[in-house]
Amino acid sequence: MTGKDALIVVSGGMDSVTLLYDMKDSIAMGVSFDYGSNHNAREIPLAEMHCRRLGIPHVTINLGFMHQHFKSSLLEGADAIPEGHYADANMKSTVVPFRNGIMLAIAVGLAESNGLKRVLLANHGGDHAIYPDCRPAFIAAMDAAAVAGTYEGVRVEGPYTGLTKADIALKGKALGIDYAQTWSCYKGGERHCGRCGTCVERREALAAAGIDDHTEYDD
């Protein structure tokens, strides 16, 4: 673990898996959160697989209370997930209130408990319009709170905050990542639906990066 001072929040999606490989030399631990979303069961095994492949310890933390008490179409079943473009207004229904704030608070405590100095989150520029807890101001505020609230001054970092998903896909292409071994679809079925906002965004990013898309889609 010499020189490894970071913990990564890794979902098993394109963005966090890319960040995992991009910064693997400084990552000492990966953490996933099971908050009862439609797609957690598809994503988390992939997060575990990629961490294991890189020899990075991984833990999954259950946040079942969010599914029980929070309002979001992401927590209501596949039929509640809107279809269309990721930037469409109806995608706001997929917001899980303060999800990243809750996860980052736990991740910061986990990092300090394990003697780590940084927490990495793979939010990106395409998230900003829909998700308040992915925006630059939020990352800066959580970073300040983490520094103020830990003895060791743990930092919260969003290295991809200013990038598009296509930019991230280009990084993954250079890293040789097989994106068929990641999950995006919010419906969480046997295959990607190909029609929900995250599927549309995934397809556009892979096409823009010139990556052959081997994802299995329903359509």
Short mmCIF file of C-alpha atoms in Angstrom, two decimals:
data_model
loop_
_atom_site.label_atom_id
_atom_site.label_comp_id
_atom_site.label_asym_id
_atom_site.label_seq_id
_atom_site.Cartn_x
_atom_site.Cartn_y
_atom_site.Cartn_z
CA MET A 1 0.00 0.00 0.00
CA THR A 2 3.05 2.28 -0.08
CA GLY A 3 2.08 5.55 -1.73
CA LYS A 4 -1.61 4.63 -1.85
CA ASP A 5 -3.55 7.25 0.05
CA ALA A 6 -6.99 7.31 -1.61
CA LEU A 7 -10.37 5.65 -1.24
CA ILE A 8 -12.66 5.59 -4.29
CA VAL A 9 -16.44 5.49 -4.36
CA VAL A 10 -16.91 2.95 -7.15
CA SER A 11 -20.35 2.04 -8.45
CA GLY A 12 -19.46 -0.27 -11.32
CA GLY A 13 -20.51 2.28 -13.94
CA MET A 14 -18.40 3.70 -16.75
CA ASP A 15 -17.20 6.78 -14.89
CA SER A 16 -16.11 5.26 -11.58
CA VAL A 17 -14.51 2.23 -13.27
CA THR A 18 -12.52 4.58 -15.51
CA LEU A 19 -11.38 6.59 -12.49
CA LEU A 20 -10.48 3.34 -10.71
CA TYR A 21 -8.10 2.33 -13.50
CA ASP A 22 -6.92 5.88 -14.13
CA MET A 23 -5.78 6.35 -10.52
CA LYS A 24 -5.16 2.75 -9.48
CA ASP A 25 -1.62 3.48 -8.33
CA SER A 26 -2.90 5.76 -5.57
CA ILE A 27 -6.08 3.87 -4.57
CA ALA A 28 -5.91 1.75 -1.43
CA MET A 29 -9.61 0.88 -1.08
CA GLY A 30 -12.87 0.88 -3.04
CA VAL A 31 -16.33 1.29 -1.54
CA SER A 32 -19.74 0.70 -3.10
CA PHE A 33 -23.10 1.62 -1.60
CA ASP A 34 -26.23 -0.49 -1.91
CA TYR A 35 -29.10 1.96 -1.47
CA GLY A 36 -31.75 -0.22 -3.08
CA SER A 37 -31.78 1.30 -6.56
CA ASN A 38 -33.02 -0.69 -9.54
CA HIS A 39 -29.48 -1.16 -10.85
CA ASN A 40 -27.40 -1.70 -7.69
CA ALA A 41 -27.55 -5.48 -8.16
CA ARG A 42 -26.07 -5.08 -11.66
CA GLU A 43 -23.44 -2.49 -10.82
CA ILE A 44 -21.95 -3.61 -7.53
CA PRO A 45 -20.68 -7.05 -8.66
CA LEU A 46 -18.81 -5.26 -11.46
CA ALA A 47 -17.28 -2.82 -8.99
CA GLU A 48 -16.14 -5.77 -6.88
CA MET A 49 -14.74 -7.54 -9.95
CA HIS A 50 -12.68 -4.57 -11.13
CA CYS A 51 -11.27 -3.90 -7.65
CA ARG A 52 -10.37 -7.57 -7.27
CA ARG A 53 -8.71 -7.54 -10.70
CA LEU A 54 -6.51 -4.64 -9.58
CA GLY A 55 -5.80 -6.11 -6.15
CA ILE A 56 -7.66 -3.27 -4.41
CA PRO A 57 -9.64 -4.15 -1.25
CA HIS A 58 -13.37 -3.48 -1.70
CA VAL A 59 -16.30 -3.15 0.69
CA THR A 60 -20.03 -2.71 0.09
CA ILE A 61 -22.05 -0.71 2.60
CA ASN A 62 -25.80 -1.16 2.87
CA LEU A 63 -27.88 2.03 2.85
CA GLY A 64 -31.27 0.36 2.77
CA PHE A 65 -32.89 3.22 4.67
CA MET A 66 -32.68 5.34 1.52
CA HIS A 67 -34.88 2.94 -0.43
CA GLN A 68 -37.27 2.85 2.50
CA HIS A 69 -37.61 6.58 3.14
CA PHE A 70 -36.42 8.59 0.11
CA LYS A 71 -38.45 9.57 -2.95
CA SER A 72 -36.94 8.89 -6.39
CA SER A 73 -37.96 7.00 -9.52
CA LEU A 74 -34.58 5.27 -9.20
CA LEU A 75 -35.97 3.51 -6.13
CA GLU A 76 -39.46 2.71 -7.43
CA GLY A 77 -38.91 -0.01 -10.04
CA ALA A 78 -37.94 -0.15 -13.71
CA ASP A 79 -41.30 1.15 -15.00
CA ALA A 80 -40.82 4.44 -13.14
CA ILE A 81 -37.56 5.27 -14.96
CA PRO A 82 -38.11 7.89 -17.70
CA GLU A 83 -36.88 7.30 -21.23
CA GLY A 84 -35.24 9.86 -23.46
CA HIS A 85 -32.10 11.97 -23.34
CA TYR A 86 -30.05 12.36 -20.16
CA ALA A 87 -30.45 16.15 -20.32
CA ASP A 88 -34.27 16.02 -20.50
CA ALA A 89 -36.18 17.58 -17.62
CA ASN A 90 -37.94 14.30 -16.80
CA MET A 91 -34.59 12.83 -15.70
CA LYS A 92 -34.91 14.91 -12.53
CA SER A 93 -37.20 12.20 -11.19
CA THR A 94 -34.13 9.96 -10.87
CA VAL A 95 -32.49 12.24 -8.31
CA VAL A 96 -31.99 10.45 -4.99
CA PRO A 97 -31.95 13.38 -2.53
CA PHE A 98 -28.42 14.16 -1.30
CA ARG A 99 -27.21 10.69 -2.29
CA ASN A 100 -23.61 11.74 -2.90
CA GLY A 101 -23.55 13.78 0.31
CA ILE A 102 -24.56 10.72 2.34
CA MET A 103 -22.11 8.46 0.54
CA LEU A 104 -19.23 10.90 0.78
CA ALA A 105 -19.80 11.46 4.49
CA ILE A 106 -19.48 7.72 5.07
CA ALA A 107 -16.54 7.44 2.67
CA VAL A 108 -14.66 10.20 4.49
CA GLY A 109 -15.14 8.41 7.81
CA LEU A 110 -14.02 5.14 6.22
CA ALA A 111 -10.97 6.84 4.74
CA GLU A 112 -9.90 8.35 8.06
CA SER A 113 -10.50 5.03 9.83
CA ASN A 114 -8.07 3.41 7.39
CA GLY A 115 -5.42 6.13 7.50
CA LEU A 116 -6.22 7.44 4.01
CA LYS A 117 -6.01 11.07 2.94
CA ARG A 118 -8.36 11.38 -0.05
CA VAL A 119 -11.81 10.30 -1.21
CA LEU A 120 -12.37 10.13 -4.99
CA LEU A 121 -15.75 10.54 -6.69
CA ALA A 122 -16.32 10.14 -10.44
CA ASN A 123 -18.95 12.85 -10.99
CA HIS A 124 -18.64 14.59 -14.35
CA GLY A 125 -19.80 17.63 -16.30
CA GLY A 126 -22.81 15.89 -17.83
CA ASP A 127 -24.26 15.34 -14.36
CA HIS A 128 -24.38 19.01 -13.41
CA ALA A 129 -27.69 19.94 -15.00
CA ILE A 130 -29.69 17.19 -13.30
CA TYR A 131 -27.90 16.31 -10.07
CA PRO A 132 -27.11 19.10 -7.56
CA ASP A 133 -24.78 16.78 -5.63
CA CYS A 134 -22.49 16.38 -8.65
CA ARG A 135 -21.78 20.06 -9.26
CA PRO A 136 -18.45 21.81 -8.63
CA ALA A 137 -19.85 23.88 -5.74
CA PHE A 138 -21.04 20.71 -4.00
CA ILE A 139 -17.67 18.96 -4.36
CA ALA A 140 -15.91 22.06 -3.02
CA ALA A 141 -18.30 22.26 -0.06
CA MET A 142 -17.92 18.57 0.81
CA ASP A 143 -14.15 18.90 0.55
CA ALA A 144 -14.19 21.83 2.96
CA ALA A 145 -16.46 19.93 5.36
CA ALA A 146 -14.23 16.85 5.25
CA VAL A 147 -11.08 18.88 5.94
CA ALA A 148 -12.79 20.68 8.82
CA GLY A 149 -14.36 17.52 10.22
CA THR A 150 -11.39 15.13 10.30
CA TYR A 151 -8.20 15.18 12.36
CA GLU A 152 -6.11 14.31 9.32
CA GLY A 153 -7.80 16.74 6.94
CA VAL A 154 -9.20 14.15 4.52
CA ARG A 155 -9.86 15.68 1.09
CA VAL A 156 -12.79 15.04 -1.25
CA GLU A 157 -11.79 15.12 -4.92
CA GLY A 158 -13.81 14.93 -8.13
CA PRO A 159 -11.10 14.66 -10.81
CA TYR A 160 -13.65 14.40 -13.64
CA THR A 161 -15.90 17.27 -12.52
CA GLY A 162 -15.07 19.35 -15.58
CA LEU A 163 -15.11 16.51 -18.12
CA THR A 164 -17.87 15.15 -20.33
CA LYS A 165 -18.74 11.47 -20.41
CA ALA A 166 -17.17 11.31 -23.88
CA ASP A 167 -13.93 12.70 -22.39
CA ILE A 168 -14.06 9.95 -19.77
CA ALA A 169 -14.69 7.32 -22.45
CA LEU A 170 -11.60 8.56 -24.30
CA LYS A 171 -9.58 8.08 -21.11
CA GLY A 172 -10.98 4.58 -20.80
CA LYS A 173 -10.12 3.83 -24.41
CA ALA A 174 -6.51 4.80 -23.76
CA LEU A 175 -6.51 2.64 -20.61
CA GLY A 176 -7.89 -0.35 -22.52
CA ILE A 177 -11.07 -0.65 -20.45
CA ASP A 178 -13.76 -3.01 -21.74
CA TYR A 179 -16.91 -0.99 -21.12
CA ALA A 180 -19.07 -4.06 -21.71
CA GLN A 181 -17.91 -4.92 -18.16
CA THR A 182 -19.61 -1.83 -16.70
CA TRP A 183 -23.26 -1.01 -16.07
CA SER A 184 -25.23 2.17 -16.82
CA CYS A 185 -28.93 1.33 -17.24
CA TYR A 186 -31.15 2.72 -14.48
CA LYS A 187 -33.81 0.07 -15.14
CA GLY A 188 -31.53 -2.72 -13.96
CA GLY A 189 -32.87 -5.49 -16.21
CA GLU A 190 -31.09 -8.50 -17.66
CA ARG A 191 -29.62 -6.22 -20.35
CA HIS A 192 -29.29 -2.48 -20.81
CA CYS A 193 -32.63 -1.15 -22.03
CA GLY A 194 -30.97 1.21 -24.53
CA ARG A 195 -33.67 3.85 -24.09
CA CYS A 196 -33.37 5.42 -20.62
CA GLY A 197 -31.29 8.56 -20.16
CA THR A 198 -28.21 6.76 -18.87
CA CYS A 199 -28.28 4.27 -21.73
CA VAL A 200 -28.61 7.07 -24.28
CA GLU A 201 -25.75 8.96 -22.65
CA ARG A 202 -23.63 5.79 -22.60
CA ARG A 203 -24.22 5.15 -26.30
CA GLU A 204 -23.41 8.73 -27.24
CA ALA A 205 -20.20 8.79 -25.18
CA LEU A 206 -18.90 5.52 -26.61
CA ALA A 207 -19.71 6.63 -30.16
CA ALA A 208 -18.03 10.01 -29.62
CA ALA A 209 -14.90 8.26 -28.33
CA GLY A 210 -14.83 5.91 -31.32
CA ILE A 211 -15.31 2.82 -29.16
CA ASP A 212 -17.07 -0.24 -30.54
CA ASP A 213 -20.05 -0.72 -28.25
CA HIS A 214 -20.35 -4.36 -27.22
CA THR A 215 -23.01 -3.65 -24.60
CA GLU A 216 -26.10 -5.86 -24.90
CA TYR A 217 -29.18 -3.66 -25.30
CA ASP A 218 -32.82 -4.74 -25.37
CA ASP A 219 -33.39 -2.71 -28.54
#
